[in-house]
XYZ file of C-alpha atoms in Angstrom:
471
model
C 1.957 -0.436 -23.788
C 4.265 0.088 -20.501
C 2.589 -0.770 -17.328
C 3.945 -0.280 -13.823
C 2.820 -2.796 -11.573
C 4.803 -1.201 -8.427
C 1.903 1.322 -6.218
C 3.661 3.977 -4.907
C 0.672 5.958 -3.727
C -0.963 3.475 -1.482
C -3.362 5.078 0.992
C -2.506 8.617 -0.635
C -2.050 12.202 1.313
C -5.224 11.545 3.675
C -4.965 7.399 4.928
C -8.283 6.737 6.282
C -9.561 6.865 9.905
C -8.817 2.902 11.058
C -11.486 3.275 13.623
C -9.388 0.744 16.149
C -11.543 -0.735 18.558
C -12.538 1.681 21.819
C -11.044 4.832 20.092
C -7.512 3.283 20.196
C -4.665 5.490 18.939
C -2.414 2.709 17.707
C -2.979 -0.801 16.992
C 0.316 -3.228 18.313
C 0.708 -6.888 16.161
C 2.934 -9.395 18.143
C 4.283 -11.885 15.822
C 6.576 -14.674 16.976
C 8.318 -15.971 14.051
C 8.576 -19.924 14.942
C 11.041 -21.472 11.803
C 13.540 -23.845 14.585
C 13.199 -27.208 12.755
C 11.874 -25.724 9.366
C 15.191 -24.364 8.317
C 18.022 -25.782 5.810
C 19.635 -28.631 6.940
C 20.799 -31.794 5.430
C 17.976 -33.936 7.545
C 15.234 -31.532 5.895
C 16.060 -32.629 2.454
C 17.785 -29.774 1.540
C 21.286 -29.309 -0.417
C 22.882 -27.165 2.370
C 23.268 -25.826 5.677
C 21.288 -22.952 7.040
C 22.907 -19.537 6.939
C 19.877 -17.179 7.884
C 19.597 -15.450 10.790
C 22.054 -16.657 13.711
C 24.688 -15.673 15.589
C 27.415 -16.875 13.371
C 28.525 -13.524 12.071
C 29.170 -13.979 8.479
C 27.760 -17.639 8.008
C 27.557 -19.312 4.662
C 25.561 -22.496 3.241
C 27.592 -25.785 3.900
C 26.916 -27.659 0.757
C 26.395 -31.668 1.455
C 27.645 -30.996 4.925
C 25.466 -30.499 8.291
C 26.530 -27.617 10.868
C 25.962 -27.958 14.068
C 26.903 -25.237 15.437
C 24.000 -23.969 13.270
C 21.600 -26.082 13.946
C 22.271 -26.001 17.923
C 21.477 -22.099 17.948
C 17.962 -22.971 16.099
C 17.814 -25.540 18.787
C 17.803 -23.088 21.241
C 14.631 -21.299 19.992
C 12.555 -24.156 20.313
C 14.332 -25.576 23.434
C 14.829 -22.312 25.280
C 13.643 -18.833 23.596
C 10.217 -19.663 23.103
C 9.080 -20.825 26.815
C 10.376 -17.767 28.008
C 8.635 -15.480 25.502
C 5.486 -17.974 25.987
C 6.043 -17.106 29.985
C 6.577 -13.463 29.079
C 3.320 -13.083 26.653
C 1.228 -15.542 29.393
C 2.168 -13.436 31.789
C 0.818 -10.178 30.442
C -1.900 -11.418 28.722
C -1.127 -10.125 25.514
C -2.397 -11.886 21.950
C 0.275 -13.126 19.528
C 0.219 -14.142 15.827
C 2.342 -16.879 15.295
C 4.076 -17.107 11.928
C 4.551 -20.558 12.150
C 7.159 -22.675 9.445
C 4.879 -25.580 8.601
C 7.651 -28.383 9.276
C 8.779 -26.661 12.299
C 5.259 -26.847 14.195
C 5.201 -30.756 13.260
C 8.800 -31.165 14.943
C 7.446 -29.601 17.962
C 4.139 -31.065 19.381
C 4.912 -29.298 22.887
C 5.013 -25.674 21.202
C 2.827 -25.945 19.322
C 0.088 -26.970 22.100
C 1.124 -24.167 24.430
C 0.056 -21.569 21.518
C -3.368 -23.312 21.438
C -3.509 -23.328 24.974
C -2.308 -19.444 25.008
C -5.134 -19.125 21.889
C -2.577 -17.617 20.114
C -3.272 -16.917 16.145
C -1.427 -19.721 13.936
C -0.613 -18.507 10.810
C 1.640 -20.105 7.602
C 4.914 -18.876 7.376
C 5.471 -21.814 4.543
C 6.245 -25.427 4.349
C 9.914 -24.569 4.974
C 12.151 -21.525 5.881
C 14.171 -21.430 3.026
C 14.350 -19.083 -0.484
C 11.574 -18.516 -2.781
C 13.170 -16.109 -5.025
C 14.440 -18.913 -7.414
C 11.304 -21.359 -7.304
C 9.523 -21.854 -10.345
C 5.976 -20.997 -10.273
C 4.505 -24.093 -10.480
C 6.472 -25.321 -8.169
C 5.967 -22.189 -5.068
C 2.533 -23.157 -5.620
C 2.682 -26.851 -4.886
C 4.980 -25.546 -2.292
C 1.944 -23.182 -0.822
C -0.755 -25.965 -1.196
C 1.528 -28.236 0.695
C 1.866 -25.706 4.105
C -1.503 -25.252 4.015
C -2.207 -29.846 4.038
C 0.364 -29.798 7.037
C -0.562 -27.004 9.219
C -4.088 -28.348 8.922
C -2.938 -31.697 10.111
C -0.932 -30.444 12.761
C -3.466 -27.823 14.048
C -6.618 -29.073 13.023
C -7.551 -25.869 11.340
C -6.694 -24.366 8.093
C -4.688 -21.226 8.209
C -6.213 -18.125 7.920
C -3.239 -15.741 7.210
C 0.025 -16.345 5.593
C 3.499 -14.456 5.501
C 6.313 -16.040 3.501
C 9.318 -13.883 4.634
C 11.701 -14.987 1.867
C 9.889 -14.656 -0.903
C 9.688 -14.459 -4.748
C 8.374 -11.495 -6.754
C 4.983 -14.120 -7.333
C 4.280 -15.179 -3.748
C 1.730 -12.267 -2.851
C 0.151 -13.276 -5.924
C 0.262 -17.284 -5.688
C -0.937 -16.816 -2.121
C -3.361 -13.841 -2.908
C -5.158 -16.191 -5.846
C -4.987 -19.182 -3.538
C -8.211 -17.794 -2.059
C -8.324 -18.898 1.600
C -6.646 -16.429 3.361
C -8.253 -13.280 5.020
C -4.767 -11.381 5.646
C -1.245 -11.603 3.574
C 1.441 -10.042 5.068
C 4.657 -10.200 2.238
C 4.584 -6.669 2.237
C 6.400 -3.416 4.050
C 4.763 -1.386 2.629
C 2.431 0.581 4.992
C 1.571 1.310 8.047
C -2.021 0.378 7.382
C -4.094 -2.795 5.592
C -4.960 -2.092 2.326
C -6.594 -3.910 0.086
C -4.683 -6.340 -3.227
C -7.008 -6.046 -6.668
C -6.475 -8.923 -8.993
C -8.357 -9.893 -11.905
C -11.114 -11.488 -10.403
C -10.862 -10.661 -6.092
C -9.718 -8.848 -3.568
C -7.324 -9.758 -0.745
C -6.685 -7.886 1.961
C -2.336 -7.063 2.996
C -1.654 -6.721 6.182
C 1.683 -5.434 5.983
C 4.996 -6.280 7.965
C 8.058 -4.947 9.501
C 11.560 -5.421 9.008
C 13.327 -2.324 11.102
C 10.910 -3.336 14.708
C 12.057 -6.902 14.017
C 14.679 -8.193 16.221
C 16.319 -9.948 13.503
C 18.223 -6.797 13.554
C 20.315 -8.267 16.359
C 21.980 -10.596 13.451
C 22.407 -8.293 10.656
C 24.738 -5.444 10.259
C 24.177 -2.027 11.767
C 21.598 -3.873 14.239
C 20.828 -3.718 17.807
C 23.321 -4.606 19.815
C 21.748 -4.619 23.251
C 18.264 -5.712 24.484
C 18.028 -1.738 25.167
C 18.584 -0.675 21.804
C 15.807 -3.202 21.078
C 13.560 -1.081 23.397
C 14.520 2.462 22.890
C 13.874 1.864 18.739
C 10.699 0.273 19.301
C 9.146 3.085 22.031
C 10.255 5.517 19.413
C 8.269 3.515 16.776
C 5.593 3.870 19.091
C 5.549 6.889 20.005
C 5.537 8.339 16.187
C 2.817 6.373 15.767
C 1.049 7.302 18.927
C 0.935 10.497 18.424
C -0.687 10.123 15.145
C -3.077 8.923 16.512
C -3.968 11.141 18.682
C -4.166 13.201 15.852
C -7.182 11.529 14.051
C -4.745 9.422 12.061
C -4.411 5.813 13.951
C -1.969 3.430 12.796
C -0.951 -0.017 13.151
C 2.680 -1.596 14.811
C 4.050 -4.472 13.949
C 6.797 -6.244 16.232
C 8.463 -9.176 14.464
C 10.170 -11.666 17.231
C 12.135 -15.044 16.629
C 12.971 -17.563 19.336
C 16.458 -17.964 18.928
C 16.927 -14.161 18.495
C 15.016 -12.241 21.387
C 14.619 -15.300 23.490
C 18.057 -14.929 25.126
C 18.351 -13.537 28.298
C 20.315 -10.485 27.637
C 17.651 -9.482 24.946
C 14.373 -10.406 26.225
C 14.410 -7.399 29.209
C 14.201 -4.786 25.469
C 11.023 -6.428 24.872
C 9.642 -6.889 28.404
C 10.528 -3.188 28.666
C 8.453 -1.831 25.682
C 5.399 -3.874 26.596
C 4.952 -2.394 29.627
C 5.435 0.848 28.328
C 3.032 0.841 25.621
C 0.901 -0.990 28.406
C 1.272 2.082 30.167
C -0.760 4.176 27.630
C -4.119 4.556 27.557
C -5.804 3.693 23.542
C -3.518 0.722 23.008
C -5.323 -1.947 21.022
C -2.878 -5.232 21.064
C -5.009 -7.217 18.979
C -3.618 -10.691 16.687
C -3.094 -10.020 12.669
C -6.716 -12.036 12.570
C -8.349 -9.441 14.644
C -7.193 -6.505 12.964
C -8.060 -7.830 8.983
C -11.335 -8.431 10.569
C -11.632 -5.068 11.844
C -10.482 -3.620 8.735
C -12.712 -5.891 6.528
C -15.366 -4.604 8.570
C -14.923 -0.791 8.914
C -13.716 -0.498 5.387
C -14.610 -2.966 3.271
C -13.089 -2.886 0.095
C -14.567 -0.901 -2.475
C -14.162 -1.541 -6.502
C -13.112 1.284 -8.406
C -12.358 1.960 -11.521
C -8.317 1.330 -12.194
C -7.364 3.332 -15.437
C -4.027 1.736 -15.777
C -5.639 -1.714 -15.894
C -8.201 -0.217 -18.992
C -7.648 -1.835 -22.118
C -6.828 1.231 -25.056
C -10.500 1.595 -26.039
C -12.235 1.747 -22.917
C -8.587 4.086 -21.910
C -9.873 6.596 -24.719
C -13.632 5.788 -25.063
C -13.536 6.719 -21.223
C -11.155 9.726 -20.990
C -10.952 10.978 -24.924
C -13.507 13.849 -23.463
C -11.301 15.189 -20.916
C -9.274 17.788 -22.810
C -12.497 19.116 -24.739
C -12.873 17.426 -28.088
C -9.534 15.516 -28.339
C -9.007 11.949 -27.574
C -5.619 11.992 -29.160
C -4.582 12.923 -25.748
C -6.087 10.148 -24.529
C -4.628 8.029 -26.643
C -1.147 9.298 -26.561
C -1.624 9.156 -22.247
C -2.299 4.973 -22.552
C 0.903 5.130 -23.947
C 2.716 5.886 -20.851
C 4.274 4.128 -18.179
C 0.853 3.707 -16.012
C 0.729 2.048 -12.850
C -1.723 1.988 -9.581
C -0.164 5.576 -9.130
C -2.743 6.620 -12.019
C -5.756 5.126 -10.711
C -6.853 8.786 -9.254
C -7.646 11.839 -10.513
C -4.150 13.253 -9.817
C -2.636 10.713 -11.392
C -4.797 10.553 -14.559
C -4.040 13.681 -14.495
C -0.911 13.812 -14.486
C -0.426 11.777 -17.373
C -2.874 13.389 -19.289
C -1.487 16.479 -19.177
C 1.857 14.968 -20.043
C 0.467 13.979 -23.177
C -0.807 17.898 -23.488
C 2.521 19.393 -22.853
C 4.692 17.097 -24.935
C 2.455 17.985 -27.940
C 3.237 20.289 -30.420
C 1.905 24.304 -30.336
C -0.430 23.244 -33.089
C -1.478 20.115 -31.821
C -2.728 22.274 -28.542
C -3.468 24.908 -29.909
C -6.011 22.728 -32.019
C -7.298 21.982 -27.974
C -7.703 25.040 -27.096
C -9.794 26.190 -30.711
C -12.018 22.874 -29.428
C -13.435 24.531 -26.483
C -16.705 26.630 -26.549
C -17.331 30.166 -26.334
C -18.926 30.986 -22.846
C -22.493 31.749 -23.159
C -22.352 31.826 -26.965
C -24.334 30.202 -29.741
C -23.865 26.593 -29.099
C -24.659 27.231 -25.894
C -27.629 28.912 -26.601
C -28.833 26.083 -28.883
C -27.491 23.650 -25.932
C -25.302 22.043 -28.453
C -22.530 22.241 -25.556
C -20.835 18.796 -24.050
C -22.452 17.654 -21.037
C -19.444 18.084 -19.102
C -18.957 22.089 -20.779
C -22.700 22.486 -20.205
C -22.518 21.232 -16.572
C -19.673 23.798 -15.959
C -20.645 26.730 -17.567
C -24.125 26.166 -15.675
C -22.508 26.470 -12.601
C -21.065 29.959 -12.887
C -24.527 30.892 -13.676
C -23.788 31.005 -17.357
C -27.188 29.572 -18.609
C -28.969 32.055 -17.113
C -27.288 35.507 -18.085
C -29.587 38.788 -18.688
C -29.865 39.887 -22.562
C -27.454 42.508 -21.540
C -25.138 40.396 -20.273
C -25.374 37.524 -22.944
C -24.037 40.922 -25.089
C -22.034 41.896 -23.193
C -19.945 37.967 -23.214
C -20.836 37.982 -26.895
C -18.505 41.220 -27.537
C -15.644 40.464 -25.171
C -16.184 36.802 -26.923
C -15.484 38.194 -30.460
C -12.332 40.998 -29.409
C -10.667 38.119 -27.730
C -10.583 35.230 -30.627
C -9.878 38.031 -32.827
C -7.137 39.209 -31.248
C -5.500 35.946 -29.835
C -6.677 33.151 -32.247
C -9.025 30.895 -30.060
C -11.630 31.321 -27.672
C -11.132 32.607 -23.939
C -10.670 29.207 -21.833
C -10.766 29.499 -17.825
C -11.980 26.629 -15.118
C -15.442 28.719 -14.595
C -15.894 25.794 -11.933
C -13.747 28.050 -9.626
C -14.897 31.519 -10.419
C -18.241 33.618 -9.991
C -19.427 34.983 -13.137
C -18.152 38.399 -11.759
C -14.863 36.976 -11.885
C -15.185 35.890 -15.279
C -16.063 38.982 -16.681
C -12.865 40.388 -14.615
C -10.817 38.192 -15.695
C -11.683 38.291 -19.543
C -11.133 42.177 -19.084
C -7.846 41.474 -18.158
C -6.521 38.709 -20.525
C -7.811 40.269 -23.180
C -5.278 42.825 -22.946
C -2.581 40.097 -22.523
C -0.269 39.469 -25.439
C -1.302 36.477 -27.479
C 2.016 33.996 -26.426
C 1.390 35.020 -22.340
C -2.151 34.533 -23.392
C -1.721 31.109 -24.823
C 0.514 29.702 -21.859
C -2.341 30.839 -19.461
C -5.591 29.100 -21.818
C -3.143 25.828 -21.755
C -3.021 25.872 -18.085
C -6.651 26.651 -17.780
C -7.459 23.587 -20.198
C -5.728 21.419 -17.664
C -7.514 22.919 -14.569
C -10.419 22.260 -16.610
C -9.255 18.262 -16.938
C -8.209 18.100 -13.428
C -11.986 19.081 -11.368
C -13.433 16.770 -15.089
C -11.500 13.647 -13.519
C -12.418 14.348 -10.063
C -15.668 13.699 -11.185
C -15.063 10.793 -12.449
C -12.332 8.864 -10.282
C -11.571 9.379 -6.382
């Protein structure tokens, strides 16, 4: 069995209405990213220097050695950056979820009591700001159950949401099982919450950004002035605006460091783009606490049935019926890569009818020979499938005159005869006028057109089957 863990449909062609607050079109997340103090560096314990995020173009880990020049421009987002983004966000009024670096909030007492004072949203952002991505499990989840002791201590509440930032391919999990936390947000994936199935809960991702982050001022290809800062965000916005105006609201994230948009010449980007999305009427600034309980509220999350997570006899004791009498398509299906992207009826669907087409001619053909006559003896004896039953009831097929049970009877018998199985079509979509039409007209098909069409039919057929039975 090959399983694809990765969900590339998410929310799907139509993302649900998020239903902000007063009608809002957009929904705006402030997060301050607090990590000064939390970082690598020699005095933290660790093996190296910090080389994350600064303004040393290029930096690299100093191994055994301390950098100063390092640690003074981390200094500066405690010392400096943050009381003028705590000014700036006082100022306006605006709410702000702090992703705050365990250790860091302990090394600064004064910060740490202006974001109470502000009420701002504390969230984890770990015990410290380093890698994940080489931590053995065990270990990120000492590591996990640690933040959460020492933000308690320092706060005197246990954190609600957590974001990691530099992670390992198990932290949404470890955090997601941990079970005390109403919003994750190790994720990019969206531009909308969405809800994490595991085995035995559900946790709700809110997801992040990495392109409206100003840690694109120290990476290549970044901003380079405070008003590229506010020219990509308003764009962001606007996109997103405009969406909603459209019935389909959305959610911004704006992801904000001390040391990085605290300086002078990059703060007026931000100040800028506040007061323009100020300026708008429908704008819902609201903390990463607020919105998951918004969303937790308006769309609670709803178990469903995940075909990809089936084990191989539920897989074919479930969908063995689809393609009419012939679970070997089920069977062969399970043996696909499935993923999250097959938990719908377009995605069972799709590898269903994989399965179909990479089958011999004989093995369909055997499909199509499965299927019922329309209106014929079995069912007239209702011997039919529920599922054939249901369908050929609602064309109106159950309740045919004498004359035109006859009349199906005949064109029944010329068409096996001349084409070798029985005359297939999704009577779901038709009138029984059409029907009759159409069986006039295939039945004068030749038998290898004729056979190409019945397949596709027999897959129609599967396709309105499984929206019956998944979303």
């Amino acid at each position: 069995m090959s399983r694809y863990p990765r969900d590339l449909r998410g929310h799907g062609a139509t993302p649900p209405d998020a239903r902000w607050p007063g009608g809002a079109r957009i929904a705006i997340s402030l997060v301050l990213n607090y990590e000064e103090g939390g970082e690598n560096c020699l005095l933290h314990g660790d093996a190296a220097s910090e080389a994350f995020l600064s303004e040393i173009v290029g930096a690299q880990p100093w191994p055994g050695q301390r950098h100063w020049n390092m640690e003074s421009l981390y200094d500066y987002g405690a010392r400096a950056g943050f009381w003028r983004l705590h000014r700036l966000f006082s100022r306006l009024r605006l709410p702000v979820t702090v992703f705050g670096v365990a250790t860091a909030l302990a090394r600064s007492p004064e910060q740490l009591t202006a974001m109470q004072a502000a009420h701002w949203e504390i969230a984890s952002h770990g015990l410290k700001w380093i890698e994940h991505k080489d931590m053995p499990e065990a270990e990120e989840r000492a590591a996990i159950a640690a933040a959460i002791r020492l933000l308690q201590e320092v706060t005197g509440a246990r954190p609600r949401g957590w974001y990691t930032g530099r992670c390992s391919i198990n932290t949404l999990r470890l955090t997601a099982e941990e079970g005390g936390f109403d919003w994750i947000s190790d994720s990019y994936s969206d531009d909308l919450p969405y809800w994490l199935d595991l085995s035995d809960r559900a946790q709700l991702v809110i997801p992040y950004t990495l392109d409206a982050n100003d840690m694109r001022f120290a990476t290549p290809q970044g901003f380079n002035t405070g008003d590229d800062f506010f020219r990509y965000l308003r764009d962001s916005f606007d996109a997103l605006y405009a969406e909603g105006t459209e019935g389909a609201a959305k959610m911004m994230s704006v992801g904000l460091h001390c040391r990085l948009v605290g300086h002078p010449g990059r703060v007026q980007g931000l100040r800028r783009f506040l007061d323009y999305a100020s300026g708008h009427e429908g704008v819902w600034f609201a903390t990463r606490g607020q919105i998951a309980a918004h969303w937790a509220a308006e769309h609670p999350h709803q178990p469903r049935l995940r075909p990809s997570a089936l084990t191989r006899e539920d897989f074919i004791a479930r969908f063995g019926g689809v393609f009419e009498h012939s679970p070997w398509v089920a069977e062969r299906a399970f043996a696909l890569e499935l993923g999250p992207a097959h938990d719908s009826a377009a995605g069972m669907h799709n590898a269903l009818a994989r399965a179909f087409r990479a089958a011999s001619r004989d093995a369909r053909l055997g499909v199509l020979k499965a299927h019922p006559d329309l209106a014929g003896k079995l069912a007239a004896a209702r011997n039919l499938t529920e599922a054939s039953s249901s369908e050929q009831a609602s064309a109106g097929l159950d309740a045919l005159t004498e004359a035109e049970r006859r009349q199906f009877a005949t064109l029944n018998a010329a068409y096996t005869a001349r084409h070798g199985f029985p005359f297939i079509i999704a009577v779901r979509a038709h009138s029984k006028a059409a029907i009759l039409a159409a069986f006039e007209s295939r039945l004068a098909a030749d038998s290898a057109t004729e056979f190409d069409t019945a397949c596709r039919e027999v897959e129609h057929i599967a396709l309105l089957r499984l929206k019956d039975m998944l979303p």
